[in-house]
Short mmCIF file of C-alpha atoms and ligand atoms in Angstrom, two decimals:
data_model
loop_
_atom_site.label_atom_id
_atom_site.label_comp_id
_atom_site.label_asym_id
_atom_site.label_seq_id
_atom_site.Cartn_x
_atom_site.Cartn_y
_atom_site.Cartn_z
CA MET A 195 -13.81 -13.51 15.59
CA SER A 196 -10.44 -13.40 13.90
CA ASP A 197 -9.31 -9.86 14.29
CA ILE A 198 -5.56 -9.46 14.77
CA SER A 199 -4.25 -7.08 17.39
CA PHE A 200 -0.73 -5.85 17.93
CA GLU A 201 0.18 -4.26 21.23
CA SER A 202 3.56 -2.54 21.49
CA VAL A 203 5.09 -5.17 19.23
CA ARG A 204 8.81 -4.93 18.71
CA LYS A 205 11.27 -7.11 16.84
CA VAL A 206 15.01 -6.79 17.28
CA TYR A 207 17.34 -9.04 15.30
CA ASN A 208 20.76 -9.89 16.73
CA GLU A 209 20.21 -7.42 19.58
CA GLU A 210 20.83 -4.49 17.24
CA ILE A 211 18.57 -4.35 14.18
CA ILE A 212 15.19 -2.92 15.14
CA ALA A 213 13.00 -4.37 12.38
CA VAL A 214 9.64 -3.37 13.93
CA ASP A 215 9.33 -0.79 16.66
CA ASP A 216 6.48 -0.32 19.13
CA PHE A 217 3.78 -1.37 16.68
CA ASP A 218 0.11 -0.99 17.67
CA LEU A 219 -2.76 -1.90 15.38
CA THR A 220 -6.02 -3.81 15.25
CA ILE A 221 -6.96 -5.50 11.99
CA GLU A 222 -10.69 -6.15 12.00
CA ASP A 223 -12.29 -9.52 11.38
CA GLY A 224 -12.72 -10.00 7.62
CA GLU A 225 -10.62 -6.99 6.71
CA PHE A 226 -8.10 -6.93 3.82
CA VAL A 227 -5.10 -4.96 5.07
CA SER A 228 -1.97 -4.32 3.02
CA ILE A 229 1.38 -3.52 4.54
CA VAL A 230 3.50 -1.34 2.29
CA GLY A 231 6.91 0.24 2.61
CA PRO A 232 10.29 0.15 0.92
CA SER A 233 12.59 -2.83 1.12
CA GLY A 234 13.82 -3.40 4.67
CA SER A 235 10.98 -1.47 6.33
CA GLY A 236 9.83 -4.49 8.36
CA LYS A 237 6.86 -5.73 6.30
CA SER A 238 7.87 -9.38 6.12
CA THR A 239 8.98 -9.40 9.74
CA LEU A 240 5.53 -8.20 10.78
CA LEU A 241 3.83 -10.89 8.71
CA ARG A 242 6.18 -13.62 9.90
CA MET A 243 5.52 -12.65 13.52
CA ILE A 244 1.76 -13.15 12.94
CA ALA A 245 2.53 -16.52 11.36
CA GLY A 246 4.80 -17.54 14.21
CA LEU A 247 7.80 -17.94 11.91
CA GLU A 248 9.61 -15.18 13.78
CA GLU A 249 9.69 -14.71 17.54
CA ILE A 250 8.34 -11.45 18.96
CA SER A 251 10.99 -9.59 20.99
CA SER A 252 8.38 -7.78 23.11
CA GLY A 253 4.69 -6.91 23.04
CA THR A 254 1.70 -9.09 22.20
CA ILE A 255 0.04 -10.33 19.05
CA ALA A 256 -3.46 -11.76 19.45
CA ILE A 257 -5.68 -13.49 16.90
CA GLY A 258 -9.28 -13.17 18.05
CA ASP A 259 -9.03 -12.96 21.83
CA ARG A 260 -6.12 -15.43 21.97
CA PRO A 261 -2.58 -14.10 22.42
CA VAL A 262 -0.45 -16.17 20.05
CA ASN A 263 3.10 -15.25 21.13
CA GLU A 264 3.69 -18.73 22.52
CA ILE A 265 1.54 -20.69 20.08
CA PRO A 266 3.39 -22.66 17.36
CA PRO A 267 2.66 -21.69 13.72
CA GLN A 268 0.55 -24.74 12.89
CA HIS A 269 -1.88 -23.97 15.71
CA ARG A 270 -2.41 -20.29 14.99
CA GLY A 271 -5.15 -20.77 12.40
CA VAL A 272 -3.19 -18.92 9.73
CA ALA A 273 -2.27 -19.92 6.18
CA MET A 274 0.52 -18.21 4.33
CA VAL A 275 1.13 -17.63 0.63
CA PHE A 276 4.75 -16.85 -0.16
CA GLN A 277 6.34 -14.96 -3.05
CA ASN A 278 8.13 -18.10 -4.26
CA TYR A 279 4.97 -20.24 -3.67
CA ALA A 280 7.02 -22.79 -1.65
CA LEU A 281 5.38 -25.80 -3.31
CA TYR A 282 6.84 -29.26 -2.69
CA PRO A 283 8.47 -30.21 -6.02
CA HIS A 284 8.11 -33.98 -5.56
CA MET A 285 4.36 -33.85 -4.82
CA ASN A 286 1.60 -33.35 -7.35
CA VAL A 287 -0.84 -30.47 -6.96
CA ARG A 288 -3.41 -32.55 -5.07
CA LYS A 289 -0.81 -33.63 -2.51
CA ASN A 290 0.62 -30.14 -2.24
CA MET A 291 -2.85 -28.83 -1.44
CA SER A 292 -3.81 -31.54 1.05
CA TYR A 293 -0.49 -31.97 2.85
CA GLY A 294 -0.82 -29.06 5.30
CA LEU A 295 -4.40 -29.98 6.15
CA LYS A 296 -3.42 -33.58 6.88
CA LEU A 297 -0.67 -32.36 9.21
CA THR A 298 -2.78 -29.93 11.18
CA SER A 299 -6.17 -31.65 11.35
CA ASP A 300 -7.58 -35.11 11.81
CA LEU A 301 -10.19 -34.70 9.08
CA PRO A 302 -11.25 -37.97 7.36
CA LYS A 303 -9.66 -38.61 3.97
CA ASP A 304 -12.89 -37.97 2.05
CA ASP A 305 -13.36 -34.56 3.68
CA VAL A 306 -9.80 -33.60 2.80
CA ARG A 307 -10.40 -34.68 -0.81
CA GLU A 308 -13.61 -32.64 -0.93
CA ARG A 309 -11.93 -29.52 0.49
CA VAL A 310 -9.06 -29.83 -2.03
CA GLU A 311 -11.50 -30.19 -4.91
CA GLU A 312 -13.58 -27.22 -3.77
CA ALA A 313 -10.49 -25.03 -3.46
CA ALA A 314 -9.20 -26.26 -6.83
CA GLU A 315 -12.52 -25.30 -8.40
CA MET A 316 -12.40 -21.88 -6.76
CA MET A 317 -8.93 -21.31 -8.22
CA GLY A 318 -9.78 -22.87 -11.61
CA ILE A 319 -7.07 -25.55 -11.31
CA GLU A 320 -9.17 -28.75 -11.29
CA ASP A 321 -7.33 -29.98 -14.38
CA LEU A 322 -3.93 -29.60 -12.78
CA LEU A 323 -4.44 -31.78 -9.71
CA ASN A 324 -2.22 -34.60 -10.99
CA LYS A 325 0.59 -32.40 -12.25
CA ARG A 326 3.81 -31.56 -10.49
CA PRO A 327 4.87 -27.94 -9.82
CA SER A 328 7.62 -28.17 -12.49
CA GLU A 329 4.93 -28.78 -15.12
CA LEU A 330 3.08 -25.55 -14.23
CA SER A 331 3.47 -21.93 -15.34
CA GLY A 332 4.18 -19.22 -12.76
CA GLY A 333 0.53 -18.19 -12.76
CA GLN A 334 -0.63 -21.77 -12.23
CA GLN A 335 1.83 -22.26 -9.37
CA GLN A 336 0.48 -19.08 -7.81
CA ARG A 337 -3.05 -20.49 -8.01
CA VAL A 338 -1.94 -23.74 -6.41
CA ALA A 339 -0.23 -21.87 -3.57
CA THR A 340 -3.39 -19.83 -2.98
CA GLY A 341 -5.56 -22.95 -3.29
CA ARG A 342 -3.42 -24.67 -0.68
CA ALA A 343 -4.03 -21.77 1.71
CA ILE A 344 -7.80 -21.89 1.04
CA VAL A 345 -7.97 -25.63 1.77
CA ARG A 346 -6.79 -24.97 5.30
CA ASP A 347 -9.89 -22.80 5.89
CA PRO A 348 -7.78 -20.54 8.08
CA GLU A 349 -8.90 -17.70 10.32
CA VAL A 350 -6.26 -15.53 8.68
CA PHE A 351 -4.57 -15.40 5.26
CA LEU A 352 -1.04 -14.04 5.26
CA MET A 353 0.35 -13.15 1.86
CA ASP A 354 3.94 -12.07 1.30
CA GLU A 355 4.33 -10.41 -2.13
CA PRO A 356 2.33 -13.28 -3.70
CA LEU A 357 2.09 -11.68 -7.14
CA SER A 358 5.53 -10.22 -7.61
CA ASN A 359 6.87 -13.14 -9.67
CA LEU A 360 4.11 -12.84 -12.26
CA ASP A 361 4.23 -10.79 -15.43
CA ALA A 362 2.36 -7.47 -15.41
CA LYS A 363 -0.80 -8.66 -17.16
CA LEU A 364 -1.22 -11.77 -15.05
CA ARG A 365 -0.51 -9.75 -11.93
CA LEU A 366 -3.44 -7.46 -12.71
CA HIS A 367 -5.68 -10.45 -13.30
CA MET A 368 -4.62 -12.20 -10.09
CA ARG A 369 -5.21 -9.01 -8.09
CA THR A 370 -8.86 -9.15 -9.02
CA GLU A 371 -9.00 -12.87 -8.40
CA LEU A 372 -7.50 -12.63 -4.91
CA GLN A 373 -9.95 -9.84 -4.09
CA ARG A 374 -12.85 -11.98 -5.30
CA ILE A 375 -11.75 -14.91 -3.15
CA GLN A 376 -11.29 -12.74 -0.11
CA ASP A 377 -14.74 -11.20 -0.69
CA ASP A 378 -16.30 -14.67 -0.95
CA LEU A 379 -14.54 -16.18 2.04
CA GLU A 380 -14.43 -13.03 4.19
CA THR A 381 -11.20 -14.26 5.73
CA THR A 382 -9.08 -11.65 7.52
CA THR A 383 -6.15 -11.04 5.16
CA VAL A 384 -2.79 -9.38 5.69
CA TYR A 385 -1.03 -8.70 2.41
CA VAL A 386 2.56 -7.53 2.14
CA THR A 387 3.66 -5.67 -0.96
CA HIS A 388 6.25 -3.07 -1.94
CA ASP A 389 3.88 -2.03 -4.73
CA GLN A 390 1.78 0.87 -3.47
CA GLU A 391 -0.50 0.68 -6.49
CA GLU A 392 -1.36 -2.93 -5.69
CA ALA A 393 -2.18 -1.89 -2.13
CA LEU A 394 -4.31 1.04 -3.31
CA THR A 395 -6.42 -1.16 -5.57
CA MET A 396 -6.87 -4.19 -3.30
CA SER A 397 -7.12 -3.12 0.31
CA ASP A 398 -9.72 -2.05 2.83
CA ARG A 399 -6.91 -0.33 4.72
CA ILE A 400 -3.22 0.27 4.12
CA VAL A 401 -0.45 0.26 6.70
CA VAL A 402 2.58 2.33 5.66
CA LEU A 403 5.90 1.40 7.29
CA ASP A 404 9.29 3.05 7.13
CA ALA A 405 12.33 1.62 8.90
CA GLY A 406 10.16 -0.39 11.29
CA ASP A 407 8.02 2.62 12.25
CA LEU A 408 4.33 2.91 11.51
CA GLN A 409 3.78 6.02 9.38
CA GLN A 410 0.05 5.89 8.72
CA VAL A 411 -2.91 3.51 8.71
CA GLY A 412 -5.90 4.40 6.59
CA THR A 413 -8.17 3.55 3.71
CA PRO A 414 -6.60 3.87 0.25
CA GLU A 415 -8.40 7.22 -0.14
CA GLU A 416 -7.07 8.48 3.20
CA VAL A 417 -3.42 7.63 2.59
CA PHE A 418 -3.64 9.04 -0.94
CA GLU A 419 -5.64 12.19 -0.23
CA GLN A 420 -4.50 12.90 3.31
CA PRO A 421 -0.95 11.59 3.67
CA ALA A 422 0.12 12.03 7.30
CA ASN A 423 3.66 13.09 6.49
CA LEU A 424 6.23 13.59 3.74
CA PHE A 425 7.22 9.92 3.72
CA VAL A 426 3.66 8.73 2.98
CA ALA A 427 3.15 11.55 0.47
CA ARG A 428 6.26 10.43 -1.43
CA PHE A 429 5.60 6.72 -1.16
CA ILE A 430 1.93 6.61 -2.14
CA GLY A 431 0.85 7.68 -5.63
CA SER A 432 2.42 7.28 -9.04
CA PRO A 433 3.81 9.46 -10.52
CA THR A 434 5.07 10.85 -7.23
CA MET A 435 3.65 14.00 -5.70
CA ASN A 436 5.36 17.23 -6.79
CA PHE A 437 7.08 19.23 -4.06
CA LEU A 438 8.03 22.91 -3.97
CA GLU A 439 9.82 24.75 -1.20
CA VAL A 440 7.70 27.62 0.13
CA SER A 441 7.48 29.91 3.11
CA TYR A 442 4.43 31.22 4.92
CA ASP A 443 3.75 34.92 4.84
CA GLU A 444 0.57 36.45 6.24
CA GLY A 445 -1.97 34.01 4.90
CA ALA A 446 -0.07 33.12 1.74
CA LEU A 447 2.45 30.50 0.63
CA VAL A 448 5.34 32.16 -1.14
CA GLY A 449 7.66 30.26 -3.46
CA ASP A 450 10.19 31.21 -6.08
CA GLY A 451 8.19 33.29 -8.56
CA PHE A 452 4.74 32.54 -7.22
CA SER A 453 2.44 33.10 -4.27
CA VAL A 454 -0.78 31.37 -3.23
CA ASP A 455 -3.36 33.05 -1.00
CA LEU A 456 -4.84 30.56 1.44
CA PRO A 457 -8.36 30.29 2.77
CA ALA A 458 -8.44 31.32 6.45
CA ALA A 459 -8.89 27.76 7.80
CA MET A 460 -5.79 26.54 5.96
CA ALA A 461 -3.74 29.56 6.96
CA ASP A 462 -4.67 28.99 10.62
CA ARG A 463 -3.57 25.38 10.51
CA ILE A 464 -0.24 26.28 8.96
CA GLU A 465 0.38 29.16 11.32
CA THR A 466 -0.29 26.94 14.32
CA GLY A 467 1.54 23.83 13.15
CA ARG A 468 4.67 25.15 11.48
CA SER A 469 8.04 25.03 13.20
CA GLY A 470 9.43 28.00 11.33
CA SER A 471 12.02 26.03 9.41
CA GLY A 472 10.23 26.21 6.08
CA LEU A 473 7.44 24.40 4.31
CA ARG A 474 7.03 22.02 1.44
CA LEU A 475 4.05 22.48 -0.84
CA GLY A 476 2.85 19.15 -2.29
CA ILE A 477 0.66 18.85 -5.39
CA ARG A 478 -0.24 15.56 -7.07
CA PRO A 479 0.49 15.37 -10.82
CA ALA A 480 -3.24 14.93 -11.56
CA ALA A 481 -4.00 18.14 -9.65
CA LEU A 482 -1.67 20.19 -11.87
CA SER A 483 -2.46 21.44 -15.35
CA ILE A 484 -1.06 23.93 -17.83
CA ALA A 485 -2.44 27.37 -16.97
CA ASP A 486 -4.09 29.93 -19.16
CA GLU A 487 -4.40 33.62 -18.25
CA THR A 488 -7.66 33.10 -16.38
CA ASP A 489 -6.20 30.69 -13.83
CA GLU A 490 -5.44 32.14 -10.44
CA CYS A 491 -2.67 29.94 -8.98
CA ARG A 492 0.22 29.92 -11.44
CA ILE A 493 3.75 28.55 -11.14
CA PRO A 494 6.19 29.47 -13.90
CA ALA A 495 8.08 26.55 -15.50
CA GLU A 496 9.52 25.30 -18.79
CA ILE A 497 8.08 22.37 -20.71
CA ASP A 498 10.72 19.67 -20.85
CA VAL A 499 9.05 16.54 -22.26
CA VAL A 500 5.49 15.62 -23.25
CA GLU A 501 5.00 11.89 -22.87
CA PRO A 502 1.81 10.17 -24.07
CA ALA A 503 1.02 7.12 -21.91
CA GLY A 504 -2.23 5.50 -23.06
CA SER A 505 -5.23 7.23 -21.53
CA ASP A 506 -2.99 9.82 -19.82
CA THR A 507 -0.34 12.21 -20.99
CA TYR A 508 2.50 13.22 -18.69
CA VAL A 509 3.99 16.66 -19.12
CA TYR A 510 7.35 17.08 -17.43
CA LEU A 511 8.13 20.66 -16.50
CA GLU A 512 11.42 22.05 -15.31
CA ARG A 513 11.94 24.73 -12.69
CA ASP A 514 15.48 25.59 -11.70
CA GLY A 515 16.63 22.01 -12.12
CA ALA A 516 13.62 20.59 -10.26
CA GLU A 517 10.98 18.63 -12.09
CA LEU A 518 7.21 19.05 -11.91
CA THR A 519 4.98 16.37 -13.38
CA VAL A 520 1.57 17.19 -14.82
CA ARG A 521 -0.80 14.33 -15.53
CA THR A 522 -3.60 15.11 -17.95
CA GLU A 523 -6.04 13.05 -19.93
CA SER A 524 -4.62 12.21 -23.33
CA SER A 525 -7.58 14.02 -24.92
CA THR A 526 -6.14 17.29 -23.58
CA GLU A 527 -4.03 18.64 -26.38
CA ILE A 528 -0.71 20.12 -25.24
CA THR A 529 0.34 22.68 -27.81
CA ALA A 530 2.36 24.94 -25.52
CA GLN A 531 6.13 24.95 -25.75
CA GLY A 532 8.93 26.53 -23.77
CA ALA A 533 7.89 28.80 -20.92
CA VAL A 534 4.47 27.99 -19.45
CA GLU A 535 2.75 28.15 -16.11
CA ALA A 536 1.36 25.25 -14.11
CA THR A 537 -1.88 25.76 -12.26
CA PHE A 538 -3.79 23.99 -9.52
CA ASP A 539 -6.76 24.38 -7.27
CA VAL A 540 -5.81 25.46 -3.76
CA SER A 541 -8.16 22.83 -2.33
CA ASP A 542 -5.84 20.15 -3.78
CA ILE A 543 -2.64 21.22 -2.05
CA HIS A 544 -0.77 19.54 0.78
CA VAL A 545 1.54 21.50 3.07
CA PHE A 546 4.29 19.81 5.08
CA ASP A 547 6.58 21.23 7.72
CA ILE A 548 10.16 20.59 6.59
CA ASP A 549 11.40 20.00 10.12
CA SER A 550 8.69 17.71 11.54
CA GLU A 551 7.76 16.35 8.06
CA GLN A 552 4.10 16.38 9.19
CA ASN A 553 1.18 17.33 6.96
CA LEU A 554 -0.01 20.59 8.51
CA LEU A 555 -3.42 20.49 6.90
CA LEU A 556 -4.53 17.39 8.77
CA ASP A 557 -6.34 17.67 12.03
CA GLU A 558 -7.63 14.52 13.72
CA GLY A 559 -8.81 13.07 10.45
CA GLU A 560 -10.67 16.18 9.40
CA ASP A 561 -9.98 17.25 5.83
CA VAL A 562 -9.71 21.01 5.97
CA SER A 563 -8.78 21.24 2.34
CA ILE A 564 -12.37 20.71 1.27
CA GLU A 565 -13.27 24.02 2.90
CA ALA A 566 -11.08 25.79 0.40
CA THR A 567 -12.44 26.98 -2.88
CA ALA A 568 -10.74 27.94 -6.08
CA SER A 569 -12.09 31.46 -5.80
CA SER A 570 -10.22 32.03 -2.57
CA ALA A 571 -6.91 31.29 -4.23
CA SER A 572 -4.95 33.84 -6.08
CA SER A 573 -1.60 34.15 -7.68
CA ALA A 574 0.29 37.34 -7.26
CA SER A 575 3.55 36.69 -8.96
CA LYS A 576 6.16 38.45 -6.88
CA THR A 577 8.89 38.37 -9.45
P1 LIG B 105 10.80 -5.86 4.26
O1 LIG B 105 9.92 -7.06 4.28
O2 LIG B 105 10.04 -4.58 4.42
O3 LIG B 105 11.76 -5.82 3.11
P2 LIG B 105 12.13 -7.15 6.50
O4 LIG B 105 11.06 -7.38 7.51
O5 LIG B 105 12.57 -8.29 5.67
O6 LIG B 105 11.72 -5.91 5.59
O7 LIG B 105 13.42 -6.58 7.24
C1 LIG B 105 13.39 -5.54 8.19
C2 LIG B 105 14.79 -5.32 8.75
O8 LIG B 105 15.20 -6.47 9.48
C3 LIG B 105 15.85 -5.12 7.68
O9 LIG B 105 16.81 -4.23 8.18
C4 LIG B 105 16.45 -6.51 7.53
O10 LIG B 105 17.79 -6.45 7.09
C5 LIG B 105 16.36 -7.05 8.94
N1 LIG B 105 16.21 -8.52 9.00
C6 LIG B 105 15.19 -9.24 8.46
N2 LIG B 105 15.35 -10.56 8.71
C7 LIG B 105 16.49 -10.66 9.44
C8 LIG B 105 17.20 -11.77 10.03
N3 LIG B 105 16.73 -13.02 9.93
N4 LIG B 105 18.33 -11.50 10.70
C9 LIG B 105 18.80 -10.24 10.83
N5 LIG B 105 18.17 -9.15 10.32
C10 LIG B 105 17.04 -9.36 9.62
#
């Protein structure tokens, strides 16, 4: 078993910078978990503590049933792939791939050679074994770095932004390739990235961090569809979720120039959870469209820019200086100009308390929004 468990893990640098605070999590054996968050949120620190490259200030990290706090990096059964690949420039690819294994095991030479050749085949780099890193492209170096980790046959792969130095097309390709390898090997993998889209496409579960604090752990669907709080709602999803300030009034959300009647279950949640300091209505761009007269929920706005982007078209709307983004399929023709109304289905909304920043429509993992139906929504423009 090579699950990884964190118990009240904390990391303080120089007695003042709290990089990771009171972190609890279990990563299951064979799971692919991404850690996402903005720069400085503690992602690399977390990964480096698993690797043993950074001391843990307090708490326990265990791999399998073995606490590893005191175990040196080379004996933790982990292999790391870094953003800059960290290949030895004076060694050819074969030596780069075998070096770590020779240091940490007493495998006979022939077995080492066999493992290197198997990993090279897996990564499609058999032809590069005699080349030096300086003779390789960025993508090839990335493959070598990954191959070197595979050779070690570790219990855990740790990857720190391994694709961020590649161009966009190669990055997409390598995403699929890393997923394929992880599927084949079923090695527990912890993957650090600042790119939420990468995390959404690759992971079994996503860990969202902000300033060293765990914000949410969930499947890509959970963090996207049921963000725990405003931070996760803003961080996950591109384009970003739209937000509108609203207040709650007897079963309805009331904003500037619009009102949305809520199904009873949603209204109850909001009434119970709100602090009274105001609410933020969140709607994903894909959940918004341009309204016609038959739509019930309608928010008045002005069309600012219509931007075709391949299979999608983005329509940017303006409302009192604030922007609303509508994402539609490019086959939807946008003929409207000037003043329009944006519409949405009430089952697609998120409601956050401004004070606590919590998503009020979540309750112990239950998705109340699916109880709502379009027919229970209405728009009674109060202007
Ligand atoms: P991320 O990987 O999310 O960008 P890091 O884990 O690198 O975040 O950093 C988390 C916090 O810890 C940041 O405030 C960063 O400045 C600080 N930090 C990271 N490494 C060190 C270090 N070696 N010494 C002092 N502070 C550090």
